[in-house]
GROMACS .gro file of C-alpha atoms in nm:
model
  185
    1MET     CA    1  14.146   9.850   9.702
    2VAL     CA    2  14.072   9.461   9.714
    3ASN     CA    3  14.079   9.449  10.092
    4GLU     CA    4  13.823   9.730  10.137
    5ILE     CA    5  13.625   9.502   9.938
    6TYR     CA    6  13.664   9.231  10.187
    7GLU     CA    7  13.619   9.464  10.472
    8GLU     CA    8  13.287   9.550  10.336
    9THR     CA    9  13.183   9.227  10.245
   10LYS     CA   10  13.266   9.106  10.629
   11GLN     CA   11  13.091   9.390  10.761
   12LYS     CA   12  12.739   9.357  10.540
   13MET     CA   13  12.747   8.991  10.625
   14GLU     CA   14  12.792   9.080  10.985
   15GLU     CA   15  12.471   9.284  10.950
   16SER     CA   16  12.311   8.998  10.770
   17LEU     CA   17  12.380   8.765  11.086
   18GLU     CA   18  12.245   9.076  11.339
   19ALA     CA   19  11.934   9.105  11.152
   20LEU     CA   20  11.920   8.692  11.182
   21LYS     CA   21  11.907   8.736  11.562
   22ARG     CA   22  11.684   9.001  11.600
   23ASN     CA   23  11.463   8.801  11.385
   24TYR     CA   24  11.505   8.500  11.561
   25LEU     CA   25  11.391   8.712  11.895
   26THR     CA   26  11.036   8.714  11.755
   27LEU     CA   27  11.013   8.374  11.774
   28ARG     CA   28  10.834   8.213  12.076
   29THR     CA   29  11.066   7.978  12.258
   30GLY     CA   30  10.985   7.765  12.603
   31LYS     CA   31  10.974   8.091  12.775
   32VAL     CA   32  10.836   8.399  12.676
   33SER     CA   33  11.013   8.719  12.570
   34PRO     CA   34  10.901   9.053  12.534
   35SER     CA   35  11.050   9.062  12.193
   36ILE     CA   36  10.739   8.853  12.064
   37LEU     CA   37  10.602   9.202  12.076
   38ASP     CA   38  10.837   9.409  11.899
   39ASN     CA   39  10.618   9.416  11.541
   40ILE     CA   40  10.324   9.528  11.737
   41THR     CA   41  10.212   9.896  11.644
   42VAL     CA   42   9.936  10.083  11.841
   43ASP     CA   43   9.769  10.419  11.708
   44TYR     CA   44   9.874  10.676  11.946
   45TYR     CA   45   9.700  10.978  11.860
   46GLY     CA   46   9.665  10.896  11.498
   47THR     CA   47  10.016  10.763  11.475
   48GLN     CA   48  10.125  10.416  11.465
   49THR     CA   49  10.389  10.362  11.707
   50ALA     CA   50  10.568  10.092  11.869
   51LEU     CA   51  10.435   9.905  12.165
   52GLY     CA   52  10.747   9.966  12.357
   53GLN     CA   53  10.730  10.328  12.319
   54VAL     CA   54  10.358  10.379  12.482
   55ALA     CA   55  10.397  10.103  12.731
   56SER     CA   56  10.630   9.934  12.988
   57ILE     CA   57  10.658   9.546  12.895
   58THR     CA   58  10.753   9.318  13.185
   59THR     CA   59  10.762   8.923  13.201
   60PRO     CA   60  10.684   8.846  13.579
   61ASP     CA   61  10.725   8.465  13.493
   62ALA     CA   62  10.814   8.253  13.208
   63THR     CA   63  10.461   8.228  13.077
   64THR     CA   64  10.343   8.591  13.141
   65ILE     CA   65  10.367   8.927  12.959
   66ASN     CA   66  10.251   9.225  13.151
   67ILE     CA   67  10.174   9.544  12.917
   68ALA     CA   68  10.128   9.855  13.147
   69PRO     CA   69  10.070  10.176  12.920
   70TRP     CA   70  10.194  10.516  13.034
   71GLU     CA   71   9.857  10.649  12.947
   72LYS     CA   72   9.567  10.452  13.068
   73HIS     CA   73   9.309  10.526  12.748
   74LEU     CA   74   9.559  10.339  12.554
   75VAL     CA   75   9.472   9.976  12.734
   76GLY     CA   76   9.187   9.908  12.472
   77GLU     CA   77   9.396  10.013  12.174
   78ILE     CA   78   9.674   9.784  12.299
   79GLU     CA   79   9.419   9.522  12.357
   80LYS     CA   80   9.299   9.548  12.010
   81SER     CA   81   9.659   9.566  11.838
   82ILE     CA   82   9.757   9.240  12.017
   83ALA     CA   83   9.469   9.057  11.924
   84ALA     CA   84   9.504   9.186  11.544
   85ALA     CA   85   9.859   9.061  11.560
   86ASN     CA   86   9.747   8.702  11.626
   87ILE     CA   87  10.057   8.600  11.817
   88GLY     CA   88   9.868   8.300  11.960
   89VAL     CA   89   9.731   8.435  12.288
   90ASN     CA   90   9.438   8.659  12.368
   91PRO     CA   91   9.487   8.989  12.566
   92ASN     CA   92   9.343   9.017  12.906
   93ASN     CA   93   9.257   9.385  13.000
   94ASN     CA   94   9.209   9.450  13.357
   95GLY     CA   95   9.149   9.816  13.316
   96GLU     CA   96   9.486   9.912  13.407
   97ALA     CA   97   9.732   9.725  13.208
   98VAL     CA   98   9.707   9.415  12.945
   99GLN     CA   99   9.834   9.063  13.059
  100LEU     CA  100   9.926   8.768  12.811
  101PHE     CA  101   9.908   8.438  12.941
  102PHE     CA  102  10.098   8.202  12.722
  103PRO     CA  103  10.040   7.826  12.755
  104PRO     CA  104  10.322   7.569  12.777
  105MET     CA  105  10.439   7.514  12.409
  106THR     CA  106  10.304   7.177  12.264
  107GLN     CA  107  10.555   6.981  12.041
  108GLU     CA  108  10.355   7.084  11.738
  109GLN     CA  109  10.383   7.470  11.800
  110ARG     CA  110  10.779   7.409  11.916
  111LYS     CA  111  10.806   7.261  11.543
  112GLU     CA  112  10.606   7.546  11.412
  113SER     CA  113  10.873   7.782  11.558
  114VAL     CA  114  11.170   7.587  11.423
  115LYS     CA  115  11.007   7.600  11.088
  116GLY     CA  116  10.996   7.995  11.136
  117ALA     CA  117  11.350   7.990  11.237
  118LYS     CA  118  11.442   7.761  10.915
  119ALA     CA  119  11.276   8.037  10.720
  120MET     CA  120  11.458   8.321  10.885
  121THR     CA  121  11.777   8.124  10.842
  122ASP     CA  122  11.746   8.091  10.486
  123THR     CA  123  11.673   8.444  10.410
  124ALA     CA  124  11.986   8.544  10.601
  125LYS     CA  125  12.172   8.285  10.364
  126VAL     CA  126  12.027   8.411  10.068
  127ALA     CA  127  12.146   8.787  10.194
  128ILE     CA  128  12.493   8.646  10.241
  129ARG     CA  129  12.478   8.513   9.887
  130ASN     CA  130  12.384   8.846   9.739
  131ILE     CA  131  12.639   9.039   9.944
  132ARG     CA  132  12.906   8.794   9.782
  133LYS     CA  133  12.741   8.834   9.438
  134HIS     CA  134  12.806   9.213   9.482
  135SER     CA  135  13.145   9.182   9.600
  136ASN     CA  136  13.242   8.966   9.302
  137ASP     CA  137  13.077   9.219   9.045
  138LYS     CA  138  13.315   9.483   9.224
  139ILE     CA  139  13.577   9.265   9.165
  140LYS     CA  140  13.492   9.174   8.812
  141LYS     CA  141  13.505   9.580   8.754
  142LEU     CA  142  13.824   9.612   8.859
  143GLU     CA  143  13.966   9.342   8.627
  144LYS     CA  144  13.739   9.498   8.344
  145ASP     CA  145  13.901   9.838   8.435
  146LYS     CA  146  14.244   9.685   8.409
  147GLU     CA  147  14.322   9.746   8.780
  148LEU     CA  148  14.381   9.384   8.876
  149THR     CA  149  14.504   9.088   8.670
  150LYS     CA  150  14.291   8.770   8.563
  151ASP     CA  151  14.481   8.574   8.833
  152GLU     CA  152  14.426   8.879   9.093
  153SER     CA  153  14.072   8.855   9.030
  154LYS     CA  154  14.022   8.475   9.029
  155ALA     CA  155  14.220   8.510   9.395
  156ALA     CA  156  14.010   8.769   9.520
  157GLN     CA  157  13.680   8.583   9.399
  158ASP     CA  158  13.822   8.268   9.602
  159GLU     CA  159  13.863   8.480   9.908
  160ILE     CA  160  13.508   8.623   9.917
  161GLN     CA  161  13.402   8.273   9.854
  162LYS     CA  162  13.561   8.180  10.168
  163ILE     CA  163  13.403   8.453  10.362
  164THR     CA  164  13.094   8.369  10.226
  165ASP     CA  165  13.128   8.009  10.339
  166GLN     CA  166  13.229   8.113  10.706
  167TYR     CA  167  12.932   8.344  10.718
  168VAL     CA  168  12.691   8.078  10.597
  169ALA     CA  169  12.814   7.832  10.861
  170LYS     CA  170  12.789   8.109  11.135
  171ALA     CA  171  12.421   8.149  11.025
  172ASP     CA  172  12.374   7.744  11.028
  173ASP     CA  173  12.531   7.737  11.364
  174MET     CA  174  12.267   8.011  11.497
  175TYR     CA  175  11.991   7.790  11.365
  176LYS     CA  176  12.130   7.472  11.528
  177ALA     CA  177  12.148   7.683  11.864
  178LYS     CA  178  11.827   7.798  11.803
  179ASP     CA  179  11.621   7.476  11.727
  180VAL     CA  180  11.791   7.336  12.041
  181GLU     CA  181  11.654   7.618  12.242
  182ILE     CA  182  11.312   7.593  12.079
  183MET     CA  183  11.287   7.225  12.155
  184LYS     CA  184  11.410   7.200  12.479
  185ILE     CA  185  11.111   7.135  12.724
   0.00000   0.00000   0.00000
């Protein structure tokens, strides 16, 4: 029973780190990534649809993203959606596709990206601690229901704390790596 709680705790904490990785992809680093457009939706026949589901997104070089819609009438709609998303560049519409030309990042922009990464990391660490609390509550309930002794409960909570510390350290390591990546010129 306690081992199941450990495994569930690890699994949920791993999911928190995966979410952090996905969030990091939306940050701008030295080279552009199509994932900066992941949160942008387009009005596609009255339905808000992810940009990646209505267009081909490519990065021909380190500072350019090319968005070629599968239906040409969407070019204007894509241009409006990107402008509204305020991702730091103005979309260029050539009638066939939309290009985004990203200027090299300034030191100030890099620092802002690092702040964003720090906030994302802090959010993930809060999620990890919430998972710890939930797991500890399960352990305490087992103790209350007399399925665990007080000593077993204390040992289980200590183990959950060790697991939590490992995952918080992993989140910090991910942040340090992202910081280096963003600040690298």
